[in-house]
Amino acid sequence: MDWGFPENVSTFGADIDAAYGAIFYATALMFVIVQGLLVYCIIRFRRREGRKAVPIHGNTRLEILWTVVPFFGVMFIAYTSASVWLDIKSPDRMPEDAMELSVTAQQFEWSVTYPGADGQLATADDYSTRNELHIPVDRAVRLTLHAQDVIHSFYLPELRVKQDAVPGMEIPVWLQATATGEYTLGCAELCGLGHYRMRGTVNVYSQQEFDTWAAEEAAIASGAPASLPPVAAR
Ligand SMILES: [Cu+2]
């Protein structure tokens, strides 16, 4: 049984996992200390024959202590997560030379639009795939998320990406895969009865395989005969 995250194939995955680990172990340590103290006090100060209870009226030094220590604990968590979050999620820090794709979520499927031969989205030669995301390895990809009906959540666990797609909004996310292979695409927001069906695959190819795949798809989309060499490793 695997208790942790799935395999990481994202350039920023290690930073996320490190922040997660630091927060997990810090809170686990606090949990053990607090519960240990509780059990100790339950046993040490239990009712005994002939021992009288003594009322107490607060302790300023203790109260300052248990306010200041958690304050620094919470600041530690805020700092650890915010620095990673800003690096990954800020639109102005996303790579500028990224490949642009468009993702539309609807009840109950993902549709990914690719720019076609001209490299531009929203032109006549665009083509789309359903419940499949195809990307090249070692290349920054920027996806603009749209939703047609309700809120969905674009979830790529191995690529450490989870971002809501919200009707009326265009939300950018980026990623860069570090290994070829087939990974999971899912919806992480309960979006209706068919929510469980919003599962697909992320296919990470070598650049050469991706170019071949893209040329083939573009040819099919434009209705031209596919006079291309077969893809060896698919
Ligand atoms: Cu959904």
Short mmCIF file of C-alpha atoms and ligand atoms in Angstrom, two decimals:
data_model
loop_
_atom_site.label_atom_id
_atom_site.label_comp_id
_atom_site.label_asym_id
_atom_site.label_seq_id
_atom_site.Cartn_x
_atom_site.Cartn_y
_atom_site.Cartn_z
CA MET A 1 0.00 0.00 0.00
CA ASP A 2 1.30 3.37 -0.99
CA TRP A 3 0.71 6.06 1.64
CA GLY A 4 2.39 8.92 -0.17
CA PHE A 5 2.00 10.75 -3.45
CA PRO A 6 2.29 8.88 -6.74
CA GLU A 7 5.53 8.98 -8.73
CA ASN A 8 6.64 12.55 -9.52
CA VAL A 9 7.29 13.47 -13.17
CA SER A 10 7.04 17.25 -12.80
CA THR A 11 9.86 19.79 -12.68
CA PHE A 12 8.28 21.52 -9.66
CA GLY A 13 7.02 18.32 -8.02
CA ALA A 14 10.00 17.98 -5.69
CA ASP A 15 9.33 21.48 -4.23
CA ILE A 16 5.68 20.61 -3.59
CA ASP A 17 6.59 17.27 -2.01
CA ALA A 18 9.22 18.96 0.20
CA ALA A 19 6.71 21.60 1.41
CA TYR A 20 4.12 18.88 2.00
CA GLY A 21 6.64 16.78 3.93
CA ALA A 22 7.81 19.71 6.10
CA ILE A 23 4.21 20.63 7.01
CA PHE A 24 3.21 17.01 7.56
CA TYR A 25 6.11 16.24 9.92
CA ALA A 26 5.77 19.58 11.79
CA THR A 27 2.06 18.96 12.44
CA ALA A 28 2.69 15.27 13.24
CA LEU A 29 5.25 16.31 15.87
CA MET A 30 2.76 18.77 17.42
CA PHE A 31 0.09 16.07 17.42
CA VAL A 32 2.34 13.63 19.29
CA ILE A 33 3.41 16.28 21.84
CA VAL A 34 -0.16 17.49 22.52
CA GLN A 35 -1.72 14.02 22.71
CA GLY A 36 1.20 12.76 24.82
CA LEU A 37 0.73 15.61 27.30
CA LEU A 38 -3.01 14.94 27.39
CA VAL A 39 -2.53 11.24 28.18
CA TYR A 40 0.16 12.10 30.77
CA CYS A 41 -2.17 14.58 32.54
CA ILE A 42 -5.13 12.18 32.47
CA ILE A 43 -3.03 9.56 34.29
CA ARG A 44 -0.92 11.84 36.51
CA PHE A 45 -3.83 13.95 37.79
CA ARG A 46 -6.54 11.27 37.95
CA ARG A 47 -8.92 11.11 40.89
CA ARG A 48 -7.47 9.47 43.95
CA GLU A 49 -8.82 8.79 47.44
CA GLY A 50 -7.99 11.62 49.79
CA ARG A 51 -6.63 14.02 47.12
CA LYS A 52 -8.61 17.22 46.73
CA ALA A 53 -9.11 19.13 43.47
CA VAL A 54 -7.65 22.66 43.47
CA PRO A 55 -9.28 25.41 41.35
CA ILE A 56 -6.85 27.51 39.27
CA HIS A 57 -7.40 30.91 37.65
CA GLY A 58 -5.16 31.09 34.61
CA ASN A 59 -1.43 31.43 34.16
CA THR A 60 -0.21 34.43 32.15
CA ARG A 61 3.20 32.96 31.36
CA LEU A 62 1.68 29.72 30.03
CA GLU A 63 -0.94 31.59 27.99
CA ILE A 64 1.70 33.76 26.31
CA LEU A 65 3.75 30.64 25.60
CA TRP A 66 0.93 28.69 23.98
CA THR A 67 0.02 31.68 21.83
CA VAL A 68 3.54 32.57 20.67
CA VAL A 69 4.68 29.01 19.84
CA PRO A 70 1.69 28.21 17.55
CA PHE A 71 2.09 31.66 15.95
CA PHE A 72 5.58 30.73 14.78
CA GLY A 73 4.32 27.30 13.77
CA VAL A 74 1.62 28.82 11.56
CA MET A 75 4.09 31.36 10.12
CA PHE A 76 6.43 28.46 9.26
CA ILE A 77 3.61 26.71 7.37
CA ALA A 78 2.61 29.95 5.60
CA TYR A 79 6.16 30.68 4.50
CA THR A 80 6.91 27.10 3.40
CA SER A 81 3.78 26.82 1.26
CA ALA A 82 3.52 30.40 -0.05
CA SER A 83 6.99 30.45 -1.60
CA VAL A 84 6.29 27.24 -3.55
CA TRP A 85 2.74 28.33 -4.40
CA LEU A 86 3.82 31.72 -5.81
CA ASP A 87 6.58 30.14 -7.88
CA ILE A 88 4.17 27.74 -9.55
CA LYS A 89 0.86 29.61 -9.68
CA SER A 90 1.77 33.24 -10.43
CA PRO A 91 0.89 33.93 -14.09
CA ASP A 92 3.80 36.39 -14.37
CA ARG A 93 6.30 33.72 -13.28
CA MET A 94 5.16 31.13 -15.84
CA PRO A 95 7.68 30.30 -18.58
CA GLU A 96 7.23 32.59 -21.58
CA ASP A 97 8.34 30.16 -24.27
CA ALA A 98 5.80 27.53 -23.22
CA MET A 99 3.69 25.55 -25.67
CA GLU A 100 0.12 26.88 -25.44
CA LEU A 101 -2.87 24.55 -25.13
CA SER A 102 -6.48 25.16 -24.21
CA VAL A 103 -8.48 22.86 -21.91
CA THR A 104 -12.27 22.90 -21.63
CA ALA A 105 -14.11 20.98 -18.94
CA GLN A 106 -17.77 20.08 -19.21
CA GLN A 107 -20.12 17.51 -17.71
CA PHE A 108 -18.50 15.02 -18.13
CA GLU A 109 -15.35 15.19 -20.18
CA TRP A 110 -12.14 17.08 -20.81
CA SER A 111 -11.41 18.49 -24.20
CA VAL A 112 -7.90 19.64 -25.03
CA THR A 113 -7.32 21.95 -28.00
CA TYR A 114 -3.94 22.06 -29.80
CA PRO A 115 -2.80 24.94 -32.01
CA GLY A 116 -2.20 22.99 -35.25
CA ALA A 117 0.53 23.70 -37.80
CA ASP A 118 0.51 27.51 -37.37
CA GLY A 119 1.28 27.23 -33.65
CA GLN A 120 -1.63 29.58 -32.85
CA LEU A 121 -4.73 28.71 -30.85
CA ALA A 122 -8.21 29.83 -31.96
CA THR A 123 -7.43 29.44 -35.68
CA ALA A 124 -8.98 27.14 -38.29
CA ASP A 125 -6.35 24.40 -38.07
CA ASP A 126 -6.81 23.73 -34.34
CA TYR A 127 -7.69 20.17 -33.37
CA SER A 128 -8.89 18.61 -30.13
CA THR A 129 -8.65 15.40 -28.13
CA ARG A 130 -11.19 14.09 -25.63
CA ASN A 131 -10.03 12.92 -22.20
CA GLU A 132 -6.46 12.80 -23.46
CA LEU A 133 -3.67 15.28 -22.96
CA HIS A 134 -0.67 14.79 -25.25
CA ILE A 135 2.52 16.69 -24.47
CA PRO A 136 6.23 16.50 -25.18
CA VAL A 137 8.70 15.73 -22.38
CA ASP A 138 11.12 18.39 -21.04
CA ARG A 139 9.08 21.23 -22.54
CA ALA A 140 7.10 23.85 -20.64
CA VAL A 141 3.38 23.66 -21.44
CA ARG A 142 0.90 26.36 -20.55
CA LEU A 143 -2.75 25.36 -20.42
CA THR A 144 -5.65 27.78 -20.21
CA LEU A 145 -8.54 26.19 -18.33
CA HIS A 146 -12.19 26.86 -19.20
CA ALA A 147 -15.41 25.34 -17.87
CA GLN A 148 -18.72 25.19 -19.77
CA ASP A 149 -21.17 24.41 -17.02
CA VAL A 150 -20.01 23.94 -13.43
CA ILE A 151 -16.74 24.05 -11.53
CA HIS A 152 -14.37 21.18 -12.36
CA SER A 153 -10.86 20.60 -11.11
CA PHE A 154 -8.05 19.78 -13.53
CA TYR A 155 -6.00 17.17 -11.70
CA LEU A 156 -2.74 15.58 -12.88
CA PRO A 157 -1.40 13.77 -9.79
CA GLU A 158 1.94 12.61 -11.25
CA LEU A 159 2.54 16.13 -12.59
CA ARG A 160 1.54 17.72 -9.28
CA VAL A 161 -1.09 19.94 -10.89
CA LYS A 162 -4.53 20.60 -9.41
CA GLN A 163 -6.46 23.67 -10.47
CA ASP A 164 -10.16 24.51 -10.60
CA ALA A 165 -11.73 25.28 -13.97
CA VAL A 166 -14.47 27.86 -13.36
CA PRO A 167 -17.24 28.92 -15.78
CA GLY A 168 -16.61 32.46 -17.08
CA MET A 169 -12.93 32.43 -16.15
CA GLU A 170 -9.72 31.68 -18.05
CA ILE A 171 -7.26 30.17 -15.60
CA PRO A 172 -3.67 29.48 -16.68
CA VAL A 173 -1.60 26.58 -15.34
CA TRP A 174 1.77 25.39 -16.49
CA LEU A 175 3.76 22.21 -16.18
CA GLN A 176 6.86 20.54 -17.52
CA ALA A 177 7.10 16.75 -17.58
CA THR A 178 10.41 15.08 -16.78
CA ALA A 179 9.65 11.55 -18.03
CA THR A 180 7.78 10.01 -20.95
CA GLY A 181 4.90 7.65 -20.21
CA GLU A 182 1.20 7.48 -19.56
CA TYR A 183 -0.18 9.28 -16.51
CA THR A 184 -3.52 10.18 -14.95
CA LEU A 185 -5.87 13.02 -15.85
CA GLY A 186 -8.84 13.41 -13.53
CA CYS A 187 -11.47 15.75 -12.18
CA ALA A 188 -10.96 16.51 -8.50
CA GLU A 189 -14.20 18.43 -7.95
CA LEU A 190 -17.49 16.62 -7.51
CA CYS A 191 -19.23 18.08 -10.56
CA GLY A 192 -22.31 15.93 -10.99
CA LEU A 193 -23.48 12.33 -11.36
CA GLY A 194 -20.95 11.53 -14.09
CA HIS A 195 -18.01 13.00 -12.19
CA TYR A 196 -16.29 9.61 -11.99
CA ARG A 197 -16.23 9.44 -15.79
CA MET A 198 -14.01 12.53 -16.11
CA ARG A 199 -10.90 10.39 -16.14
CA GLY A 200 -8.39 10.39 -18.90
CA THR A 201 -4.74 10.04 -19.66
CA VAL A 202 -1.72 12.27 -20.00
CA ASN A 203 0.60 10.95 -22.69
CA VAL A 204 4.09 12.33 -22.38
CA TYR A 205 6.12 11.74 -25.56
CA SER A 206 9.64 12.50 -26.65
CA GLN A 207 9.68 15.66 -28.77
CA GLN A 208 10.07 13.57 -31.94
CA GLU A 209 7.15 11.28 -31.06
CA PHE A 210 5.06 14.30 -30.18
CA ASP A 211 5.80 16.01 -33.50
CA THR A 212 4.78 12.85 -35.37
CA TRP A 213 1.60 12.52 -33.31
CA ALA A 214 0.74 16.20 -33.78
CA ALA A 215 1.29 16.07 -37.55
CA GLU A 216 -0.94 12.99 -37.77
CA GLU A 217 -3.72 14.61 -35.76
CA ALA A 218 -3.47 17.81 -37.77
CA ALA A 219 -3.73 15.80 -41.00
CA ILE A 220 -6.80 13.91 -39.74
CA ALA A 221 -8.42 17.15 -38.58
CA SER A 222 -7.87 18.84 -41.95
CA GLY A 223 -9.20 15.81 -43.83
CA ALA A 224 -5.91 15.23 -45.70
CA PRO A 225 -4.71 11.65 -46.20
CA ALA A 226 -2.30 10.64 -43.46
CA SER A 227 0.82 10.01 -45.53
CA LEU A 228 3.04 10.00 -42.48
CA PRO A 229 5.39 7.33 -41.20
CA PRO A 230 3.84 5.18 -38.45
CA VAL A 231 4.62 6.12 -34.90
CA ALA A 232 7.01 3.50 -33.55
CA ALA A 233 6.62 3.87 -29.83
CA ARG A 234 2.95 4.48 -29.14
CU CU B 1 -15.69 17.44 -13.42
#
